[in-house]
């Protein structure tokens, strides 16, 4: 990792390629990372509030918005960073070589997180994951950003969504049959995504028989990133700030409605990253970005409060890796009690510090909030020193 500040996804500017930061994007990214850490690290996941839990299958909760928001943001930032690099004289080939290297490092970081600290078992290590999906979407979308026009990008995004729906709806799942005829549509284990994952990586899947970041569901996830790329292109245009904000909001409402309508035939499902889920979550991301854009870049309502999000937003990957590694350490490090019992540091802190303070659900939320604050404090040190890590 490097301490340079011109990483992909960090600088945003005017169409002329200035180095001005798009404050709204940094704050939106920081808020997304803070939410990601909050929902990933409860004191006791069995008693948390429903907005902080993933939907068990079809449907959605606020927690299910976090990951697609980040993938969307990767695409938005790409439109700015690539244009800036090209205008500084970098060739598209050089840029893609850099992208490919970053993708490899991100993928490797994801596998490292999956195996840390003592689970590096080649026969069972999880291959898929959050950073792995981001890496694949980043590399594939970069190809489109560098070598295709906007119209082609729209067509490819639509092709990903429609093609994925056709595969999941009409293609026979070997050994099970055709969805809606022989098996239910989006049956948890008897669907094409789960079947292919078991076929390719049996023993390496997060949920045993399937994985929420499966290989085939990367196709619609790419569409999420491409929608972000198209959004970045809109923000780089010469339109007025007000027109850009209204365009974001209107597109957001349209995609939310499209996602809800598509949900009737292809249910919103985070674990399968269904096409309706892509439309619905991208629409909400556009609405949130429009709000941030209006507050921060149009009305210029900025102050110390923005730093709470900028600290995470300008070191997003570092914050995420820190939170995952720290949580693993707290779960693995053990404390031997006087009565002979053994607890992890996570359990000790939750049961001895937070559980006595409130009801189980509130105590779990307090623990998660405290963990976000600790991660923020560590990343703040990097922020104060002007160190912005990138892969």
mmCIF file of C-alpha atoms in Angstrom:
data_model
loop_
_atom_site.group_PDB
_atom_site.id
_atom_site.type_symbol
_atom_site.label_atom_id
_atom_site.label_comp_id
_atom_site.label_asym_id
_atom_site.label_seq_id
_atom_site.Cartn_x
_atom_site.Cartn_y
_atom_site.Cartn_z
ATOM 1 C CA UNK A 1 0.000 0.000 0.000
ATOM 2 C CA UNK A 2 1.089 3.553 -0.655
ATOM 3 C CA UNK A 3 0.741 6.949 0.992
ATOM 4 C CA UNK A 4 0.104 8.913 -2.193
ATOM 5 C CA UNK A 5 -3.065 10.981 -2.246
ATOM 6 C CA UNK A 6 -4.022 10.623 -5.908
ATOM 7 C CA UNK A 7 -5.554 7.175 -5.659
ATOM 8 C CA UNK A 8 -8.378 6.035 -7.863
ATOM 9 C CA UNK A 9 -11.601 7.079 -6.264
ATOM 10 C CA UNK A 10 -10.128 9.904 -4.219
ATOM 11 C CA UNK A 11 -9.883 13.006 -6.384
ATOM 12 C CA UNK A 12 -12.868 14.551 -8.057
ATOM 13 C CA UNK A 13 -13.064 17.730 -10.003
ATOM 14 C CA UNK A 14 -14.613 19.801 -12.707
ATOM 15 C CA UNK A 15 -14.802 18.609 -16.278
ATOM 16 C CA UNK A 16 -11.514 20.313 -16.978
ATOM 17 C CA UNK A 17 -9.886 17.824 -14.624
ATOM 18 C CA UNK A 18 -9.028 20.083 -11.712
ATOM 19 C CA UNK A 19 -7.895 18.469 -8.490
ATOM 20 C CA UNK A 20 -10.814 19.862 -6.499
ATOM 21 C CA UNK A 21 -12.350 17.242 -4.245
ATOM 22 C CA UNK A 22 -16.012 16.442 -4.519
ATOM 23 C CA UNK A 23 -16.840 16.805 -0.841
ATOM 24 C CA UNK A 24 -20.199 15.087 -1.174
ATOM 25 C CA UNK A 25 -18.596 11.914 -2.552
ATOM 26 C CA UNK A 26 -15.996 11.736 0.215
ATOM 27 C CA UNK A 27 -18.624 12.255 2.923
ATOM 28 C CA UNK A 28 -20.973 9.708 1.323
ATOM 29 C CA UNK A 29 -18.117 7.206 1.148
ATOM 30 C CA UNK A 30 -17.167 7.855 4.771
ATOM 31 C CA UNK A 31 -20.747 7.441 5.990
ATOM 32 C CA UNK A 32 -20.993 4.172 4.045
ATOM 33 C CA UNK A 33 -17.797 2.802 5.599
ATOM 34 C CA UNK A 34 -18.948 3.836 9.095
ATOM 35 C CA UNK A 35 -22.245 2.024 8.504
ATOM 36 C CA UNK A 36 -20.397 -1.027 7.187
ATOM 37 C CA UNK A 37 -18.291 -1.264 10.352
ATOM 38 C CA UNK A 38 -21.337 -0.666 12.568
ATOM 39 C CA UNK A 39 -23.430 -3.477 11.081
ATOM 40 C CA UNK A 40 -20.503 -5.917 10.857
ATOM 41 C CA UNK A 41 -19.455 -5.666 14.511
ATOM 42 C CA UNK A 42 -22.348 -5.925 16.998
ATOM 43 C CA UNK A 43 -21.702 -6.856 20.594
ATOM 44 C CA UNK A 44 -24.137 -9.746 20.258
ATOM 45 C CA UNK A 45 -25.507 -10.383 16.781
ATOM 46 C CA UNK A 46 -28.378 -12.443 18.204
ATOM 47 C CA UNK A 47 -30.105 -9.464 19.839
ATOM 48 C CA UNK A 48 -29.475 -6.548 17.521
ATOM 49 C CA UNK A 49 -32.149 -4.324 15.969
ATOM 50 C CA UNK A 50 -33.599 -5.413 12.605
ATOM 51 C CA UNK A 51 -32.183 -2.430 10.622
ATOM 52 C CA UNK A 52 -28.716 -3.662 11.612
ATOM 53 C CA UNK A 53 -29.315 -7.187 10.321
ATOM 54 C CA UNK A 54 -29.230 -8.512 6.765
ATOM 55 C CA UNK A 55 -32.449 -9.804 5.299
ATOM 56 C CA UNK A 56 -32.482 -13.576 5.615
ATOM 57 C CA UNK A 57 -33.387 -14.052 1.945
ATOM 58 C CA UNK A 58 -35.801 -12.058 -0.223
ATOM 59 C CA UNK A 59 -36.470 -8.491 0.836
ATOM 60 C CA UNK A 60 -34.137 -5.915 2.300
ATOM 61 C CA UNK A 61 -33.093 -4.020 5.408
ATOM 62 C CA UNK A 62 -30.993 -0.827 5.696
ATOM 63 C CA UNK A 63 -27.959 -3.058 6.270
ATOM 64 C CA UNK A 64 -28.433 -4.527 2.783
ATOM 65 C CA UNK A 65 -27.827 -1.069 1.290
ATOM 66 C CA UNK A 66 -24.293 -0.652 2.591
ATOM 67 C CA UNK A 67 -22.323 -2.913 0.253
ATOM 68 C CA UNK A 68 -24.021 -1.849 -3.015
ATOM 69 C CA UNK A 69 -23.624 1.795 -1.975
ATOM 70 C CA UNK A 70 -19.867 1.275 -1.765
ATOM 71 C CA UNK A 71 -19.707 -0.520 -5.132
ATOM 72 C CA UNK A 72 -21.728 2.364 -6.627
ATOM 73 C CA UNK A 73 -19.298 4.900 -5.122
ATOM 74 C CA UNK A 74 -16.342 3.051 -6.667
ATOM 75 C CA UNK A 75 -17.906 3.630 -10.075
ATOM 76 C CA UNK A 76 -18.654 7.310 -9.426
ATOM 77 C CA UNK A 77 -15.102 8.019 -8.319
ATOM 78 C CA UNK A 78 -13.671 6.165 -11.314
ATOM 79 C CA UNK A 79 -15.139 8.711 -13.727
ATOM 80 C CA UNK A 80 -13.204 11.500 -12.017
ATOM 81 C CA UNK A 81 -9.923 9.782 -11.283
ATOM 82 C CA UNK A 82 -9.483 8.263 -14.755
ATOM 83 C CA UNK A 83 -10.190 11.540 -16.531
ATOM 84 C CA UNK A 84 -7.724 13.345 -14.281
ATOM 85 C CA UNK A 85 -4.996 10.777 -14.993
ATOM 86 C CA UNK A 86 -5.620 10.842 -18.746
ATOM 87 C CA UNK A 87 -5.476 14.640 -18.824
ATOM 88 C CA UNK A 88 -2.131 14.457 -17.016
ATOM 89 C CA UNK A 89 -0.806 12.387 -19.891
ATOM 90 C CA UNK A 90 -1.213 8.768 -18.761
ATOM 91 C CA UNK A 91 -2.142 6.345 -21.519
ATOM 92 C CA UNK A 92 -5.158 4.098 -21.215
ATOM 93 C CA UNK A 93 -2.904 1.056 -21.317
ATOM 94 C CA UNK A 94 -0.817 2.358 -18.430
ATOM 95 C CA UNK A 95 -3.941 3.174 -16.482
ATOM 96 C CA UNK A 96 -5.394 -0.289 -16.959
ATOM 97 C CA UNK A 97 -2.125 -1.942 -15.941
ATOM 98 C CA UNK A 98 -2.331 0.060 -12.725
ATOM 99 C CA UNK A 99 -5.975 -0.914 -12.280
ATOM 100 C CA UNK A 100 -5.169 -4.575 -12.819
ATOM 101 C CA UNK A 101 -2.441 -4.453 -10.176
ATOM 102 C CA UNK A 102 -4.788 -2.775 -7.715
ATOM 103 C CA UNK A 103 -7.445 -5.371 -8.434
ATOM 104 C CA UNK A 104 -4.998 -8.199 -7.702
ATOM 105 C CA UNK A 105 -3.938 -6.557 -4.435
ATOM 106 C CA UNK A 106 -7.549 -5.962 -3.384
ATOM 107 C CA UNK A 107 -8.445 -9.569 -4.137
ATOM 108 C CA UNK A 108 -5.425 -10.784 -2.167
ATOM 109 C CA UNK A 109 -6.356 -8.516 0.752
ATOM 110 C CA UNK A 110 -9.810 -10.064 0.757
ATOM 111 C CA UNK A 111 -8.380 -13.573 0.974
ATOM 112 C CA UNK A 112 -6.024 -12.407 3.728
ATOM 113 C CA UNK A 113 -8.971 -11.071 5.744
ATOM 114 C CA UNK A 114 -10.855 -14.337 5.209
ATOM 115 C CA UNK A 115 -7.888 -16.343 6.533
ATOM 116 C CA UNK A 116 -6.692 -14.019 9.329
ATOM 117 C CA UNK A 117 -5.359 -14.749 11.888
ATOM 118 C CA UNK A 118 -5.130 -18.549 11.959
ATOM 119 C CA UNK A 119 -7.529 -19.955 9.360
ATOM 120 C CA UNK A 120 -5.233 -20.216 6.366
ATOM 121 C CA UNK A 121 -6.331 -23.678 5.359
ATOM 122 C CA UNK A 122 -6.013 -24.049 1.561
ATOM 123 C CA UNK A 123 -8.697 -26.753 1.484
ATOM 124 C CA UNK A 124 -11.372 -24.623 3.157
ATOM 125 C CA UNK A 125 -10.367 -20.965 2.895
ATOM 126 C CA UNK A 126 -13.144 -18.744 1.567
ATOM 127 C CA UNK A 127 -12.245 -17.440 -1.896
ATOM 128 C CA UNK A 128 -15.082 -14.955 -2.358
ATOM 129 C CA UNK A 129 -15.671 -11.917 -0.167
ATOM 130 C CA UNK A 130 -16.370 -8.198 -0.002
ATOM 131 C CA UNK A 131 -12.990 -6.961 -1.238
ATOM 132 C CA UNK A 132 -12.886 -9.688 -3.880
ATOM 133 C CA UNK A 133 -16.207 -8.506 -5.322
ATOM 134 C CA UNK A 134 -15.042 -4.891 -5.249
ATOM 135 C CA UNK A 135 -11.838 -5.909 -7.047
ATOM 136 C CA UNK A 136 -13.712 -7.728 -9.826
ATOM 137 C CA UNK A 137 -16.232 -4.925 -10.311
ATOM 138 C CA UNK A 138 -13.442 -2.334 -10.290
ATOM 139 C CA UNK A 139 -11.359 -4.082 -12.937
ATOM 140 C CA UNK A 140 -14.289 -4.929 -15.241
ATOM 141 C CA UNK A 141 -15.850 -1.457 -14.985
ATOM 142 C CA UNK A 142 -12.471 0.168 -15.618
ATOM 143 C CA UNK A 143 -12.343 -1.581 -18.992
ATOM 144 C CA UNK A 144 -15.648 0.042 -19.871
ATOM 145 C CA UNK A 145 -14.569 3.417 -18.504
ATOM 146 C CA UNK A 146 -11.362 3.451 -20.532
ATOM 147 C CA UNK A 147 -12.490 1.995 -23.848
ATOM 148 C CA UNK A 148 -16.232 2.440 -24.318
ATOM 149 C CA UNK A 149 -18.640 5.330 -24.744
ATOM 150 C CA UNK A 150 -21.514 6.185 -22.431
ATOM 151 C CA UNK A 151 -24.111 4.598 -24.725
ATOM 152 C CA UNK A 152 -22.221 1.315 -24.717
ATOM 153 C CA UNK A 153 -21.916 1.428 -20.943
ATOM 154 C CA UNK A 154 -25.681 1.846 -20.591
ATOM 155 C CA UNK A 155 -26.265 -1.077 -22.942
ATOM 156 C CA UNK A 156 -23.845 -3.313 -21.037
ATOM 157 C CA UNK A 157 -25.421 -2.443 -17.684
ATOM 158 C CA UNK A 158 -28.860 -3.296 -19.058
ATOM 159 C CA UNK A 159 -27.457 -6.466 -20.600
ATOM 160 C CA UNK A 160 -26.043 -7.539 -17.240
ATOM 161 C CA UNK A 161 -29.381 -7.019 -15.489
ATOM 162 C CA UNK A 162 -31.608 -8.575 -18.147
ATOM 163 C CA UNK A 163 -29.199 -11.418 -18.905
ATOM 164 C CA UNK A 164 -28.874 -12.296 -15.218
ATOM 165 C CA UNK A 165 -32.668 -12.367 -14.835
ATOM 166 C CA UNK A 166 -32.997 -14.652 -17.880
ATOM 167 C CA UNK A 167 -30.366 -17.037 -16.496
ATOM 168 C CA UNK A 168 -31.920 -17.182 -13.029
ATOM 169 C CA UNK A 169 -35.474 -17.475 -14.354
ATOM 170 C CA UNK A 170 -35.228 -19.713 -17.397
ATOM 171 C CA UNK A 171 -31.993 -21.727 -17.307
ATOM 172 C CA UNK A 172 -32.418 -25.218 -15.881
ATOM 173 C CA UNK A 173 -30.386 -25.856 -12.724
ATOM 174 C CA UNK A 174 -28.597 -29.204 -13.223
ATOM 175 C CA UNK A 175 -30.109 -31.861 -10.987
ATOM 176 C CA UNK A 176 -33.059 -29.669 -9.958
ATOM 177 C CA UNK A 177 -34.888 -28.374 -13.006
ATOM 178 C CA UNK A 178 -36.269 -25.103 -14.310
ATOM 179 C CA UNK A 179 -37.132 -22.343 -11.807
ATOM 180 C CA UNK A 180 -40.903 -21.718 -11.327
ATOM 181 C CA UNK A 181 -41.633 -25.072 -13.011
ATOM 182 C CA UNK A 182 -39.664 -27.717 -11.116
ATOM 183 C CA UNK A 183 -38.293 -25.621 -8.257
ATOM 184 C CA UNK A 184 -39.241 -22.289 -6.665
ATOM 185 C CA UNK A 185 -37.694 -19.171 -8.162
ATOM 186 C CA UNK A 186 -34.605 -18.181 -6.116
ATOM 187 C CA UNK A 187 -34.689 -21.270 -3.940
ATOM 188 C CA UNK A 188 -31.782 -20.725 -1.480
ATOM 189 C CA UNK A 189 -29.755 -23.787 -2.480
ATOM 190 C CA UNK A 190 -31.400 -24.852 -5.720
ATOM 191 C CA UNK A 191 -30.530 -21.855 -7.863
ATOM 192 C CA UNK A 192 -27.972 -21.392 -10.619
ATOM 193 C CA UNK A 193 -25.648 -19.168 -8.548
ATOM 194 C CA UNK A 194 -25.410 -21.624 -5.654
ATOM 195 C CA UNK A 195 -25.071 -24.618 -7.990
ATOM 196 C CA UNK A 196 -22.175 -23.031 -9.906
ATOM 197 C CA UNK A 197 -20.407 -21.964 -6.713
ATOM 198 C CA UNK A 198 -20.630 -25.489 -5.310
ATOM 199 C CA UNK A 199 -19.391 -26.876 -8.624
ATOM 200 C CA UNK A 200 -16.359 -24.585 -8.741
ATOM 201 C CA UNK A 201 -15.465 -24.011 -5.091
ATOM 202 C CA UNK A 202 -17.033 -26.663 -2.878
ATOM 203 C CA UNK A 203 -15.655 -26.296 0.643
ATOM 204 C CA UNK A 204 -14.700 -22.646 0.115
ATOM 205 C CA UNK A 205 -18.147 -21.056 0.473
ATOM 206 C CA UNK A 206 -19.193 -18.717 3.283
ATOM 207 C CA UNK A 207 -22.521 -20.432 3.975
ATOM 208 C CA UNK A 208 -21.407 -23.953 3.123
ATOM 209 C CA UNK A 209 -23.765 -24.549 0.207
ATOM 210 C CA UNK A 210 -23.663 -21.016 -1.197
ATOM 211 C CA UNK A 211 -21.871 -17.689 -0.897
ATOM 212 C CA UNK A 212 -23.418 -14.173 -0.753
ATOM 213 C CA UNK A 213 -20.603 -12.918 -3.014
ATOM 214 C CA UNK A 214 -20.859 -15.776 -5.501
ATOM 215 C CA UNK A 215 -19.249 -15.827 -8.927
ATOM 216 C CA UNK A 216 -22.330 -15.537 -11.153
ATOM 217 C CA UNK A 217 -23.870 -12.758 -9.064
ATOM 218 C CA UNK A 218 -20.809 -10.646 -9.887
ATOM 219 C CA UNK A 219 -22.532 -9.939 -13.222
ATOM 220 C CA UNK A 220 -25.292 -7.715 -11.758
ATOM 221 C CA UNK A 221 -22.796 -6.287 -9.238
ATOM 222 C CA UNK A 222 -20.834 -4.959 -12.224
ATOM 223 C CA UNK A 223 -24.031 -3.192 -13.296
ATOM 224 C CA UNK A 224 -24.115 -1.451 -9.901
ATOM 225 C CA UNK A 225 -20.579 -0.183 -10.491
ATOM 226 C CA UNK A 226 -21.391 0.895 -14.060
ATOM 227 C CA UNK A 227 -24.382 2.903 -12.813
ATOM 228 C CA UNK A 228 -21.920 4.648 -10.516
ATOM 229 C CA UNK A 229 -19.603 5.278 -13.471
ATOM 230 C CA UNK A 230 -22.479 6.829 -15.440
ATOM 231 C CA UNK A 231 -23.322 8.968 -12.415
ATOM 232 C CA UNK A 232 -19.748 10.208 -12.252
ATOM 233 C CA UNK A 233 -19.942 11.150 -15.918
ATOM 234 C CA UNK A 234 -23.105 13.153 -15.207
ATOM 235 C CA UNK A 235 -21.407 15.002 -12.343
ATOM 236 C CA UNK A 236 -18.418 15.803 -14.575
ATOM 237 C CA UNK A 237 -20.646 17.444 -17.195
ATOM 238 C CA UNK A 238 -20.921 21.200 -17.771
ATOM 239 C CA UNK A 239 -24.464 21.412 -16.440
ATOM 240 C CA UNK A 240 -25.280 23.693 -13.534
ATOM 241 C CA UNK A 241 -24.916 22.361 -10.010
ATOM 242 C CA UNK A 242 -28.673 22.523 -9.509
ATOM 243 C CA UNK A 243 -29.316 20.586 -12.729
ATOM 244 C CA UNK A 244 -26.841 17.911 -11.676
ATOM 245 C CA UNK A 245 -28.490 17.541 -8.281
ATOM 246 C CA UNK A 246 -31.973 17.335 -9.769
ATOM 247 C CA UNK A 247 -30.774 14.793 -12.320
ATOM 248 C CA UNK A 248 -29.381 12.597 -9.545
ATOM 249 C CA UNK A 249 -32.605 12.812 -7.542
ATOM 250 C CA UNK A 250 -34.890 12.139 -10.512
ATOM 251 C CA UNK A 251 -32.799 9.201 -11.701
ATOM 252 C CA UNK A 252 -32.764 7.871 -8.142
ATOM 253 C CA UNK A 253 -36.545 7.950 -7.828
ATOM 254 C CA UNK A 254 -36.924 6.314 -11.253
ATOM 255 C CA UNK A 255 -34.550 3.469 -10.367
ATOM 256 C CA UNK A 256 -36.196 2.878 -6.988
ATOM 257 C CA UNK A 257 -39.572 2.559 -8.718
ATOM 258 C CA UNK A 258 -38.088 0.312 -11.409
ATOM 259 C CA UNK A 259 -36.551 -1.903 -8.727
ATOM 260 C CA UNK A 260 -39.846 -2.191 -6.847
ATOM 261 C CA UNK A 261 -41.699 -3.071 -10.054
ATOM 262 C CA UNK A 262 -39.078 -5.611 -11.144
ATOM 263 C CA UNK A 263 -39.322 -7.082 -7.637
ATOM 264 C CA UNK A 264 -42.713 -8.520 -8.640
ATOM 265 C CA UNK A 265 -41.014 -10.906 -11.101
ATOM 266 C CA UNK A 266 -37.454 -11.069 -9.747
ATOM 267 C CA UNK A 267 -37.424 -10.467 -5.967
ATOM 268 C CA UNK A 268 -35.031 -8.057 -4.291
ATOM 269 C CA UNK A 269 -32.353 -10.296 -2.809
ATOM 270 C CA UNK A 270 -28.977 -9.137 -1.522
ATOM 271 C CA UNK A 271 -27.364 -12.577 -1.321
ATOM 272 C CA UNK A 272 -28.080 -13.186 -5.002
ATOM 273 C CA UNK A 273 -27.615 -9.496 -5.952
ATOM 274 C CA UNK A 274 -30.724 -9.720 -8.119
ATOM 275 C CA UNK A 275 -31.413 -7.223 -10.892
ATOM 276 C CA UNK A 276 -34.257 -5.651 -8.910
ATOM 277 C CA UNK A 277 -31.852 -5.271 -5.990
ATOM 278 C CA UNK A 278 -29.375 -3.459 -8.280
ATOM 279 C CA UNK A 279 -32.002 -0.990 -9.497
ATOM 280 C CA UNK A 280 -33.480 -0.401 -6.055
ATOM 281 C CA UNK A 281 -30.185 0.101 -4.209
ATOM 282 C CA UNK A 282 -28.623 2.199 -6.985
ATOM 283 C CA UNK A 283 -31.709 4.417 -6.892
ATOM 284 C CA UNK A 284 -31.373 4.933 -3.149
ATOM 285 C CA UNK A 285 -27.630 5.590 -3.571
ATOM 286 C CA UNK A 286 -28.407 8.279 -6.157
ATOM 287 C CA UNK A 287 -30.909 9.922 -3.819
ATOM 288 C CA UNK A 288 -28.398 9.887 -0.935
ATOM 289 C CA UNK A 289 -25.658 11.301 -3.171
ATOM 290 C CA UNK A 290 -28.036 14.008 -4.423
ATOM 291 C CA UNK A 291 -28.748 15.009 -0.813
ATOM 292 C CA UNK A 292 -25.022 15.103 0.031
ATOM 293 C CA UNK A 293 -24.342 17.082 -3.153
ATOM 294 C CA UNK A 294 -27.017 19.643 -2.281
ATOM 295 C CA UNK A 295 -25.839 20.065 1.313
ATOM 296 C CA UNK A 296 -22.076 20.052 0.732
ATOM 297 C CA UNK A 297 -21.370 21.182 -2.819
ATOM 298 C CA UNK A 298 -24.312 23.474 -3.542
ATOM 299 C CA UNK A 299 -25.246 24.998 -0.168
ATOM 300 C CA UNK A 300 -21.685 24.598 1.130
ATOM 301 C CA UNK A 301 -22.937 23.612 4.584
ATOM 302 C CA UNK A 302 -19.601 22.340 5.800
ATOM 303 C CA UNK A 303 -17.937 22.344 9.172
ATOM 304 C CA UNK A 304 -16.274 20.165 11.719
ATOM 305 C CA UNK A 305 -19.029 17.584 11.382
ATOM 306 C CA UNK A 306 -17.803 16.688 7.908
ATOM 307 C CA UNK A 307 -14.477 15.517 9.333
ATOM 308 C CA UNK A 308 -16.323 12.710 11.128
ATOM 309 C CA UNK A 309 -17.007 11.205 7.703
ATOM 310 C CA UNK A 310 -13.980 12.459 5.761
ATOM 311 C CA UNK A 311 -11.608 10.535 8.028
ATOM 312 C CA UNK A 312 -13.194 7.280 6.841
ATOM 313 C CA UNK A 313 -14.019 8.531 3.364
ATOM 314 C CA UNK A 314 -10.437 9.399 2.452
ATOM 315 C CA UNK A 315 -9.054 6.096 3.778
ATOM 316 C CA UNK A 316 -11.960 3.784 3.036
ATOM 317 C CA UNK A 317 -10.144 0.530 2.248
ATOM 318 C CA UNK A 318 -7.701 1.019 5.127
ATOM 319 C CA UNK A 319 -10.640 1.595 7.510
ATOM 320 C CA UNK A 320 -12.422 -1.524 6.320
ATOM 321 C CA UNK A 321 -9.334 -3.762 6.544
ATOM 322 C CA UNK A 322 -8.533 -2.377 10.009
ATOM 323 C CA UNK A 323 -12.060 -3.078 11.229
ATOM 324 C CA UNK A 324 -12.061 -6.650 9.922
ATOM 325 C CA UNK A 325 -8.595 -7.521 11.251
ATOM 326 C CA UNK A 326 -9.348 -5.899 14.612
ATOM 327 C CA UNK A 327 -12.625 -7.782 14.960
ATOM 328 C CA UNK A 328 -10.906 -11.084 14.152
ATOM 329 C CA UNK A 329 -8.245 -10.429 16.770
ATOM 330 C CA UNK A 330 -10.835 -9.608 19.425
ATOM 331 C CA UNK A 331 -12.677 -12.842 18.609
ATOM 332 C CA UNK A 332 -9.518 -15.000 18.638
ATOM 333 C CA UNK A 333 -7.619 -13.571 21.628
ATOM 334 C CA UNK A 334 -8.703 -15.374 24.780
ATOM 335 C CA UNK A 335 -8.940 -14.429 28.442
ATOM 336 C CA UNK A 336 -8.648 -17.146 31.105
ATOM 337 C CA UNK A 337 -11.060 -16.344 33.935
ATOM 338 C CA UNK A 338 -10.540 -17.035 37.631
ATOM 339 C CA UNK A 339 -13.356 -19.612 37.594
ATOM 340 C CA UNK A 340 -11.591 -21.582 34.882
ATOM 341 C CA UNK A 341 -13.717 -20.311 32.038
ATOM 342 C CA UNK A 342 -12.343 -18.941 28.784
ATOM 343 C CA UNK A 343 -13.798 -15.981 26.905
ATOM 344 C CA UNK A 344 -12.652 -13.995 23.898
ATOM 345 C CA UNK A 345 -11.739 -10.335 24.351
ATOM 346 C CA UNK A 346 -14.880 -9.507 22.409
ATOM 347 C CA UNK A 347 -17.024 -11.428 24.892
ATOM 348 C CA UNK A 348 -15.243 -9.971 27.911
ATOM 349 C CA UNK A 349 -15.689 -6.377 26.760
ATOM 350 C CA UNK A 350 -19.303 -6.879 25.778
ATOM 351 C CA UNK A 351 -20.381 -8.820 28.867
ATOM 352 C CA UNK A 352 -18.352 -6.871 31.447
ATOM 353 C CA UNK A 353 -18.530 -3.346 30.032
ATOM 354 C CA UNK A 354 -21.561 -2.931 27.755
ATOM 355 C CA UNK A 355 -24.110 -5.562 28.808
ATOM 356 C CA UNK A 356 -24.604 -4.040 32.311
ATOM 357 C CA UNK A 357 -25.360 -0.619 30.803
ATOM 358 C CA UNK A 358 -28.504 -1.326 28.812
ATOM 359 C CA UNK A 359 -30.903 -3.876 27.386
ATOM 360 C CA UNK A 360 -29.282 -6.581 25.214
ATOM 361 C CA UNK A 361 -30.143 -4.872 21.914
ATOM 362 C CA UNK A 362 -28.951 -1.467 23.141
ATOM 363 C CA UNK A 363 -25.822 -2.946 24.668
ATOM 364 C CA UNK A 364 -25.030 -4.647 21.379
ATOM 365 C CA UNK A 365 -25.495 -1.339 19.561
ATOM 366 C CA UNK A 366 -23.313 0.472 22.112
ATOM 367 C CA UNK A 367 -20.524 -2.031 21.541
ATOM 368 C CA UNK A 368 -20.779 -1.614 17.750
ATOM 369 C CA UNK A 369 -20.774 2.178 18.068
ATOM 370 C CA UNK A 370 -17.746 2.082 20.348
ATOM 371 C CA UNK A 371 -15.931 -0.124 17.849
ATOM 372 C CA UNK A 372 -16.659 2.382 15.055
ATOM 373 C CA UNK A 373 -15.218 5.145 17.255
ATOM 374 C CA UNK A 374 -12.049 3.137 17.953
ATOM 375 C CA UNK A 375 -11.539 2.445 14.244
ATOM 376 C CA UNK A 376 -12.174 6.104 13.471
ATOM 377 C CA UNK A 377 -9.569 7.182 16.034
ATOM 378 C CA UNK A 378 -6.926 4.959 14.445
ATOM 379 C CA UNK A 379 -7.697 6.175 10.925
ATOM 380 C CA UNK A 380 -7.804 9.780 12.211
ATOM 381 C CA UNK A 381 -4.120 9.487 13.071
ATOM 382 C CA UNK A 382 -3.419 8.759 9.399
ATOM 383 C CA UNK A 383 -5.690 11.650 8.396
ATOM 384 C CA UNK A 384 -3.854 14.105 10.665
ATOM 385 C CA UNK A 385 -0.510 13.038 9.236
ATOM 386 C CA UNK A 386 -1.765 13.418 5.667
ATOM 387 C CA UNK A 387 -1.399 9.706 4.931
ATOM 388 C CA UNK A 388 -4.044 8.354 2.595
ATOM 389 C CA UNK A 389 -3.485 4.687 1.924
ATOM 390 C CA UNK A 390 -4.297 3.090 -1.386
ATOM 391 C CA UNK A 391 -3.729 -0.263 -3.009
#
